[in-house]
Amino acid sequence: PTTMPGLPAGMPSPPDAAPTPDMGMPSDAGDNMQPNGTQPNNMQPPPAPEPSPTTTPSPAARPEATGENIAAGDTAIAAAEASIRQRDWSKMKSLAETAEKAAATDEQVARAETLYQIADLGTYYRGGVSRAMADLTAGNEFNVTDAISLLVVEASAEQLIARRGARNYTYTLDDLPFVVSKALAKFQLPMESETGQAAQAVYESIATKSTPEIRADSAGILRSLQNVEGADPQRIADWIETRYTPSTTQ
C-alpha cells in the first residue's frame, strides 16, 4: 500500500503500545554565557547588575493567598476542568493557562499545571491527526493495521471519506475510530517516543469515543511512562482516574 510522507520530530523512543479499538466496520475488518572583553589588570570587574523589576517571581515569591484570590483560582480551575470534560478543544488550553495564572495556593498550582499538561498533550495529538488528514489526497492508501488498509476518497483537516472493499466510511475528526487516528498520527508525530505515547493516552481518555475501559487502559499506559517532555504522567493518570467524568453536553 502507498504510504504518506510524515513529518516526525526527533524524540526519544520507547516501544509503541496502544489498544486497538473497534473501527466501526463490519466484523471482517478484523505536541548565559555572553562574551566579555578582557579586563585590564588594574581594574576590578563591574558589580553584578541589579535584578530587573520585571523579572517574573518564582513560585516561592507568590503573594500570600487571600480568600478572594483562592476563590478566583478555584473558579478558573473549574472552568478549565469543564472545558476538558466537554472536549472543548478550541478553549481547553487557554483556560488551563488562565487557571495557572489564577492559582493562589500550592495545591491550586499543582492542579492547574496538571490540567494544562492534559490540554497540551491532548490538543498536540489531535492536531497531528488533523494535519495528517489534511495531507491526504484522493487515491492515497494507508495501513490502519497489518490486515486493514483504507483508500482515501476525500479528505480535509476535519473529515475523512475512505473506502475499504466496496464500502465508503465517512468520519469527522472527532468521530475517527482510535485505530484510524493512531495510524494517521504516525505520519505527523513521534509515536515511538514517550511523549507521543502520553499524548495518545491523554487524547483517548478525553475524546468523544472514549469509554471507561479505554480510560483505564490509558491511565495504565501513563503510569508506565517516565520521560514525558513537560508533563508528569503520574499526576495526569491520577486526574483521569479520580476526577474525570465526561460531560454529555458539547
mmCIF file of C-alpha atoms in Angstrom:
data_model
loop_
_atom_site.group_PDB
_atom_site.id
_atom_site.type_symbol
_atom_site.label_atom_id
_atom_site.label_comp_id
_atom_site.label_asym_id
_atom_site.label_seq_id
_atom_site.Cartn_x
_atom_site.Cartn_y
_atom_site.Cartn_z
ATOM 1 C CA PRO A 1 0.000 0.000 0.000
ATOM 2 C CA THR A 2 1.115 3.559 -0.670
ATOM 3 C CA THR A 3 2.189 5.461 2.428
ATOM 4 C CA MET A 4 2.265 9.200 3.012
ATOM 5 C CA PRO A 5 5.344 11.277 3.807
ATOM 6 C CA GLY A 6 5.430 12.097 7.512
ATOM 7 C CA LEU A 7 6.973 14.919 9.469
ATOM 8 C CA PRO A 8 8.210 13.176 12.646
ATOM 9 C CA ALA A 9 10.136 15.210 15.182
ATOM 10 C CA GLY A 10 13.186 13.680 16.784
ATOM 11 C CA MET A 11 12.387 12.470 20.279
ATOM 12 C CA PRO A 12 13.436 9.514 22.459
ATOM 13 C CA SER A 13 11.739 6.232 21.576
ATOM 14 C CA PRO A 14 10.195 3.602 23.849
ATOM 15 C CA PRO A 15 8.154 0.725 22.415
ATOM 16 C CA ASP A 16 4.789 1.597 20.894
ATOM 17 C CA ALA A 17 1.844 0.271 22.820
ATOM 18 C CA ALA A 18 -1.804 1.052 22.414
ATOM 19 C CA PRO A 19 -5.126 -0.787 22.359
ATOM 20 C CA THR A 20 -6.804 -1.354 19.019
ATOM 21 C CA PRO A 21 -10.424 -0.263 19.445
ATOM 22 C CA ASP A 22 -13.201 -1.246 17.070
ATOM 23 C CA MET A 23 -13.181 0.677 13.773
ATOM 24 C CA GLY A 24 -16.927 0.731 13.451
ATOM 25 C CA MET A 25 -16.585 -1.577 10.439
ATOM 26 C CA PRO A 26 -18.195 -4.926 9.600
ATOM 27 C CA SER A 27 -16.941 -7.946 11.557
ATOM 28 C CA ASP A 28 -14.499 -8.966 8.795
ATOM 29 C CA ALA A 29 -12.453 -5.775 9.322
ATOM 30 C CA GLY A 30 -10.598 -7.693 11.741
ATOM 31 C CA ASP A 31 2.684 18.215 20.753
ATOM 32 C CA ASN A 32 24.148 32.686 29.612
ATOM 33 C CA MET A 33 27.036 32.972 28.666
ATOM 34 C CA GLN A 34 27.915 36.133 26.794
ATOM 35 C CA PRO A 35 31.357 37.176 25.548
ATOM 36 C CA ASN A 36 33.103 39.756 27.719
ATOM 37 C CA GLY A 37 36.024 41.978 26.902
ATOM 38 C CA THR A 38 39.241 41.218 28.862
ATOM 39 C CA GLN A 39 39.523 43.426 31.931
ATOM 40 C CA PRO A 40 42.786 45.402 32.332
ATOM 41 C CA ASN A 41 44.876 44.055 35.217
ATOM 42 C CA ASN A 42 44.403 47.240 37.270
ATOM 43 C CA MET A 43 40.603 47.241 37.110
ATOM 44 C CA GLN A 44 38.030 45.340 39.132
ATOM 45 C CA PRO A 45 35.139 43.606 37.369
ATOM 46 C CA PRO A 46 31.967 45.694 37.408
ATOM 47 C CA PRO A 47 29.408 44.821 40.091
ATOM 48 C CA ALA A 48 26.663 42.379 39.160
ATOM 49 C CA PRO A 49 23.603 44.163 37.767
ATOM 50 C CA GLU A 50 20.577 44.597 39.986
ATOM 51 C CA PRO A 51 17.727 42.184 39.254
ATOM 52 C CA SER A 52 15.240 43.553 36.783
ATOM 53 C CA PRO A 53 11.993 44.685 38.415
ATOM 54 C CA THR A 54 10.107 42.969 35.600
ATOM 55 C CA THR A 55 11.572 39.539 36.378
ATOM 56 C CA THR A 56 8.765 37.006 36.869
ATOM 57 C CA PRO A 57 8.682 35.992 40.542
ATOM 58 C CA SER A 58 9.349 32.379 41.397
ATOM 59 C CA PRO A 59 6.567 30.290 42.968
ATOM 60 C CA ALA A 60 8.234 30.854 46.352
ATOM 61 C CA ALA A 61 7.680 34.611 45.909
ATOM 62 C CA ARG A 62 3.946 34.193 45.244
ATOM 63 C CA PRO A 63 1.947 36.629 47.405
ATOM 64 C CA GLU A 64 0.158 35.203 50.403
ATOM 65 C CA ALA A 65 -3.177 33.767 49.329
ATOM 66 C CA THR A 66 -6.335 35.592 50.328
ATOM 67 C CA GLY A 67 -9.863 34.279 50.388
ATOM 68 C CA GLU A 68 -10.661 36.299 47.303
ATOM 69 C CA ASN A 69 -7.805 35.056 45.119
ATOM 70 C CA ILE A 70 -8.239 31.476 46.342
ATOM 71 C CA ALA A 71 -11.867 31.664 45.194
ATOM 72 C CA ALA A 72 -10.734 33.109 41.847
ATOM 73 C CA GLY A 73 -8.260 30.261 41.456
ATOM 74 C CA ASP A 74 -10.945 27.680 42.179
ATOM 75 C CA THR A 75 -13.220 29.287 39.594
ATOM 76 C CA ALA A 76 -10.518 29.284 36.908
ATOM 77 C CA ILE A 77 -9.598 25.656 37.633
ATOM 78 C CA ALA A 78 -13.255 24.611 37.477
ATOM 79 C CA ALA A 79 -13.616 26.308 34.091
ATOM 80 C CA ALA A 80 -10.534 24.519 32.739
ATOM 81 C CA GLU A 81 -11.768 21.157 34.020
ATOM 82 C CA ALA A 82 -15.200 21.741 32.482
ATOM 83 C CA SER A 83 -13.660 22.515 29.083
ATOM 84 C CA ILE A 84 -11.753 19.210 29.162
ATOM 85 C CA ARG A 85 -14.844 17.257 30.193
ATOM 86 C CA GLN A 86 -16.804 18.929 27.380
ATOM 87 C CA ARG A 87 -13.990 18.247 24.897
ATOM 88 C CA ASP A 88 -13.827 21.929 24.001
ATOM 89 C CA TRP A 89 -10.593 21.601 22.028
ATOM 90 C CA SER A 90 -10.527 25.242 20.954
ATOM 91 C CA LYS A 91 -10.584 26.613 24.534
ATOM 92 C CA MET A 92 -9.225 23.995 26.934
ATOM 93 C CA LYS A 93 -5.570 25.018 26.601
ATOM 94 C CA SER A 94 -6.196 28.763 27.024
ATOM 95 C CA LEU A 95 -8.491 28.116 30.001
ATOM 96 C CA ALA A 96 -5.810 25.926 31.581
ATOM 97 C CA GLU A 97 -3.284 28.746 31.090
ATOM 98 C CA THR A 98 -5.702 31.119 32.814
ATOM 99 C CA ALA A 99 -6.033 28.652 35.691
ATOM 100 C CA GLU A 100 -2.242 28.517 36.068
ATOM 101 C CA LYS A 101 -2.101 32.309 36.320
ATOM 102 C CA ALA A 102 -5.003 32.460 38.782
ATOM 103 C CA ALA A 103 -3.722 29.682 41.086
ATOM 104 C CA ALA A 104 -3.139 31.115 44.553
ATOM 105 C CA THR A 105 -2.017 28.114 46.622
ATOM 106 C CA ASP A 106 0.436 25.276 46.077
ATOM 107 C CA GLU A 107 -2.465 22.857 45.731
ATOM 108 C CA GLN A 108 -4.110 25.041 43.090
ATOM 109 C CA VAL A 109 -0.818 25.424 41.238
ATOM 110 C CA ALA A 110 -0.408 21.640 41.046
ATOM 111 C CA ARG A 111 -3.994 21.140 39.841
ATOM 112 C CA ALA A 112 -3.714 23.882 37.218
ATOM 113 C CA GLU A 113 -0.373 22.532 35.945
ATOM 114 C CA THR A 114 -1.896 19.072 35.518
ATOM 115 C CA LEU A 115 -4.860 20.492 33.592
ATOM 116 C CA TYR A 116 -2.516 22.407 31.314
ATOM 117 C CA GLN A 117 -0.469 19.271 30.637
ATOM 118 C CA ILE A 118 -3.646 17.337 29.781
ATOM 119 C CA ALA A 119 -4.893 20.072 27.439
ATOM 120 C CA ASP A 120 -1.450 20.472 25.865
ATOM 121 C CA LEU A 121 -0.901 16.762 25.186
ATOM 122 C CA GLY A 122 -4.466 16.165 24.009
ATOM 123 C CA THR A 123 -4.503 19.064 21.563
ATOM 124 C CA TYR A 124 -0.999 18.127 20.366
ATOM 125 C CA TYR A 125 -2.187 14.645 19.397
ATOM 126 C CA ARG A 126 -5.478 15.810 17.888
ATOM 127 C CA GLY A 127 -3.656 18.494 15.898
ATOM 128 C CA GLY A 128 -1.280 15.882 14.474
ATOM 129 C CA VAL A 129 -4.198 13.712 13.365
ATOM 130 C CA SER A 130 -5.907 16.717 11.770
ATOM 131 C CA ARG A 131 -2.758 17.695 9.848
ATOM 132 C CA ALA A 132 -2.336 14.127 8.619
ATOM 133 C CA MET A 133 -5.933 14.138 7.344
ATOM 134 C CA ALA A 134 -5.353 17.449 5.565
ATOM 135 C CA ASP A 135 -2.280 15.997 3.814
ATOM 136 C CA LEU A 136 -4.223 13.073 2.350
ATOM 137 C CA THR A 137 -5.306 13.196 -1.268
ATOM 138 C CA ALA A 138 -7.772 11.073 -3.191
ATOM 139 C CA GLY A 139 -6.150 7.800 -4.197
ATOM 140 C CA ASN A 140 -3.773 7.607 -1.199
ATOM 141 C CA GLU A 141 -3.910 4.270 0.572
ATOM 142 C CA PHE A 142 -2.602 3.806 4.093
ATOM 143 C CA ASN A 143 -2.355 0.935 6.524
ATOM 144 C CA VAL A 144 -4.561 1.046 9.590
ATOM 145 C CA THR A 145 -3.330 -2.319 10.884
ATOM 146 C CA ASP A 146 -1.289 -5.078 9.300
ATOM 147 C CA ALA A 147 -4.537 -6.543 7.976
ATOM 148 C CA ILE A 148 -6.524 -3.382 7.163
ATOM 149 C CA SER A 149 -5.833 -0.546 4.751
ATOM 150 C CA LEU A 150 -8.023 2.352 3.666
ATOM 151 C CA LEU A 151 -8.192 4.042 0.264
ATOM 152 C CA VAL A 152 -8.767 7.790 0.512
ATOM 153 C CA VAL A 153 -11.789 9.071 -1.397
ATOM 154 C CA GLU A 154 -11.840 12.589 0.046
ATOM 155 C CA ALA A 155 -10.069 14.259 2.959
ATOM 156 C CA SER A 156 -9.665 17.547 4.796
ATOM 157 C CA ALA A 157 -8.478 18.626 8.237
ATOM 158 C CA GLU A 158 -11.975 17.978 9.596
ATOM 159 C CA GLN A 159 -13.306 14.996 7.624
ATOM 160 C CA LEU A 160 -12.134 11.773 6.008
ATOM 161 C CA ILE A 161 -14.007 9.646 3.488
ATOM 162 C CA ALA A 162 -12.204 6.372 2.890
ATOM 163 C CA ARG A 163 -13.032 3.110 1.129
ATOM 164 C CA ARG A 164 -12.441 -0.430 2.225
ATOM 165 C CA GLY A 165 -13.668 -3.133 -0.097
ATOM 166 C CA ALA A 166 -16.884 -1.934 -1.672
ATOM 167 C CA ARG A 167 -17.882 0.400 1.150
ATOM 168 C CA ASN A 168 -17.072 4.030 1.923
ATOM 169 C CA TYR A 169 -16.631 5.176 5.516
ATOM 170 C CA THR A 170 -17.136 8.833 6.463
ATOM 171 C CA TYR A 171 -15.546 10.159 9.641
ATOM 172 C CA THR A 172 -15.288 13.599 11.167
ATOM 173 C CA LEU A 173 -12.089 14.401 13.049
ATOM 174 C CA ASP A 174 -13.742 13.647 16.387
ATOM 175 C CA ASP A 175 -15.544 10.526 15.117
ATOM 176 C CA LEU A 176 -12.419 8.764 13.895
ATOM 177 C CA PRO A 177 -12.008 5.304 15.429
ATOM 178 C CA PHE A 178 -8.907 5.355 17.604
ATOM 179 C CA VAL A 179 -7.211 2.712 15.447
ATOM 180 C CA VAL A 180 -7.532 5.090 12.460
ATOM 181 C CA SER A 181 -6.465 8.208 14.386
ATOM 182 C CA LYS A 182 -3.384 6.345 15.631
ATOM 183 C CA ALA A 183 -2.440 5.318 12.077
ATOM 184 C CA LEU A 184 -2.758 8.936 10.949
ATOM 185 C CA ALA A 185 -0.912 10.366 13.973
ATOM 186 C CA LYS A 186 2.165 8.336 12.998
ATOM 187 C CA PHE A 187 2.544 10.479 9.868
ATOM 188 C CA GLN A 188 2.940 13.655 11.943
ATOM 189 C CA LEU A 189 4.022 12.787 15.496
ATOM 190 C CA PRO A 190 6.857 10.791 17.107
ATOM 191 C CA MET A 191 4.599 7.981 18.277
ATOM 192 C CA GLU A 192 7.559 5.803 19.255
ATOM 193 C CA SER A 193 8.504 8.353 21.958
ATOM 194 C CA GLU A 194 7.114 8.515 25.477
ATOM 195 C CA THR A 195 5.739 11.979 24.756
ATOM 196 C CA GLY A 196 3.861 10.610 21.737
ATOM 197 C CA GLN A 197 2.562 7.691 23.814
ATOM 198 C CA ALA A 198 1.381 10.048 26.549
ATOM 199 C CA ALA A 199 -0.322 12.330 24.028
ATOM 200 C CA GLN A 200 -2.215 9.382 22.571
ATOM 201 C CA ALA A 201 -3.236 8.133 26.031
ATOM 202 C CA VAL A 202 -4.485 11.570 27.084
ATOM 203 C CA TYR A 203 -6.384 12.114 23.838
ATOM 204 C CA GLU A 204 -8.044 8.707 24.002
ATOM 205 C CA SER A 205 -9.025 9.359 27.631
ATOM 206 C CA ILE A 206 -10.979 12.536 26.876
ATOM 207 C CA ALA A 207 -12.048 12.202 23.226
ATOM 208 C CA THR A 208 -15.679 11.674 22.229
ATOM 209 C CA LYS A 209 -15.236 7.959 21.535
ATOM 210 C CA SER A 210 -13.570 7.195 24.874
ATOM 211 C CA THR A 211 -15.004 4.633 27.284
ATOM 212 C CA PRO A 212 -14.277 3.763 30.924
ATOM 213 C CA GLU A 213 -12.276 0.759 29.731
ATOM 214 C CA ILE A 214 -10.181 2.878 27.359
ATOM 215 C CA ARG A 215 -9.564 5.428 30.121
ATOM 216 C CA ALA A 216 -8.417 2.693 32.476
ATOM 217 C CA ASP A 217 -6.013 1.343 29.827
ATOM 218 C CA SER A 218 -4.746 4.860 29.069
ATOM 219 C CA ALA A 219 -4.105 5.580 32.761
ATOM 220 C CA GLY A 220 -2.090 2.366 32.944
ATOM 221 C CA ILE A 221 -0.011 3.437 29.935
ATOM 222 C CA LEU A 222 0.620 6.844 31.534
ATOM 223 C CA ARG A 223 1.769 5.200 34.771
ATOM 224 C CA SER A 224 4.315 3.154 32.821
ATOM 225 C CA LEU A 225 5.985 6.266 31.350
ATOM 226 C CA GLN A 226 8.968 8.047 32.910
ATOM 227 C CA ASN A 227 10.194 10.532 30.286
ATOM 228 C CA VAL A 228 7.308 12.674 29.057
ATOM 229 C CA GLU A 229 8.543 16.073 27.943
ATOM 230 C CA GLY A 230 7.000 18.874 30.005
ATOM 231 C CA ALA A 231 4.472 16.697 31.826
ATOM 232 C CA ASP A 232 4.008 14.435 34.852
ATOM 233 C CA PRO A 233 2.208 11.303 33.578
ATOM 234 C CA GLN A 234 1.560 10.053 37.118
ATOM 235 C CA ARG A 235 -0.414 13.172 38.061
ATOM 236 C CA ILE A 236 -2.284 13.047 34.759
ATOM 237 C CA ALA A 237 -3.217 9.409 35.393
ATOM 238 C CA ASP A 238 -4.428 10.362 38.888
ATOM 239 C CA TRP A 239 -6.680 13.050 37.424
ATOM 240 C CA ILE A 240 -8.122 10.720 34.790
ATOM 241 C CA GLU A 241 -8.828 8.048 37.400
ATOM 242 C CA THR A 242 -10.219 10.249 40.170
ATOM 243 C CA ARG A 243 -11.572 13.489 38.687
ATOM 244 C CA TYR A 244 -12.546 12.900 35.084
ATOM 245 C CA THR A 245 -16.202 12.447 34.250
ATOM 246 C CA PRO A 246 -17.072 13.233 30.620
ATOM 247 C CA SER A 247 -19.790 15.799 30.059
ATOM 248 C CA THR A 248 -22.786 14.849 27.935
ATOM 249 C CA THR A 249 -23.005 18.397 26.575
ATOM 250 C CA GLN A 250 -20.745 19.844 23.914
#
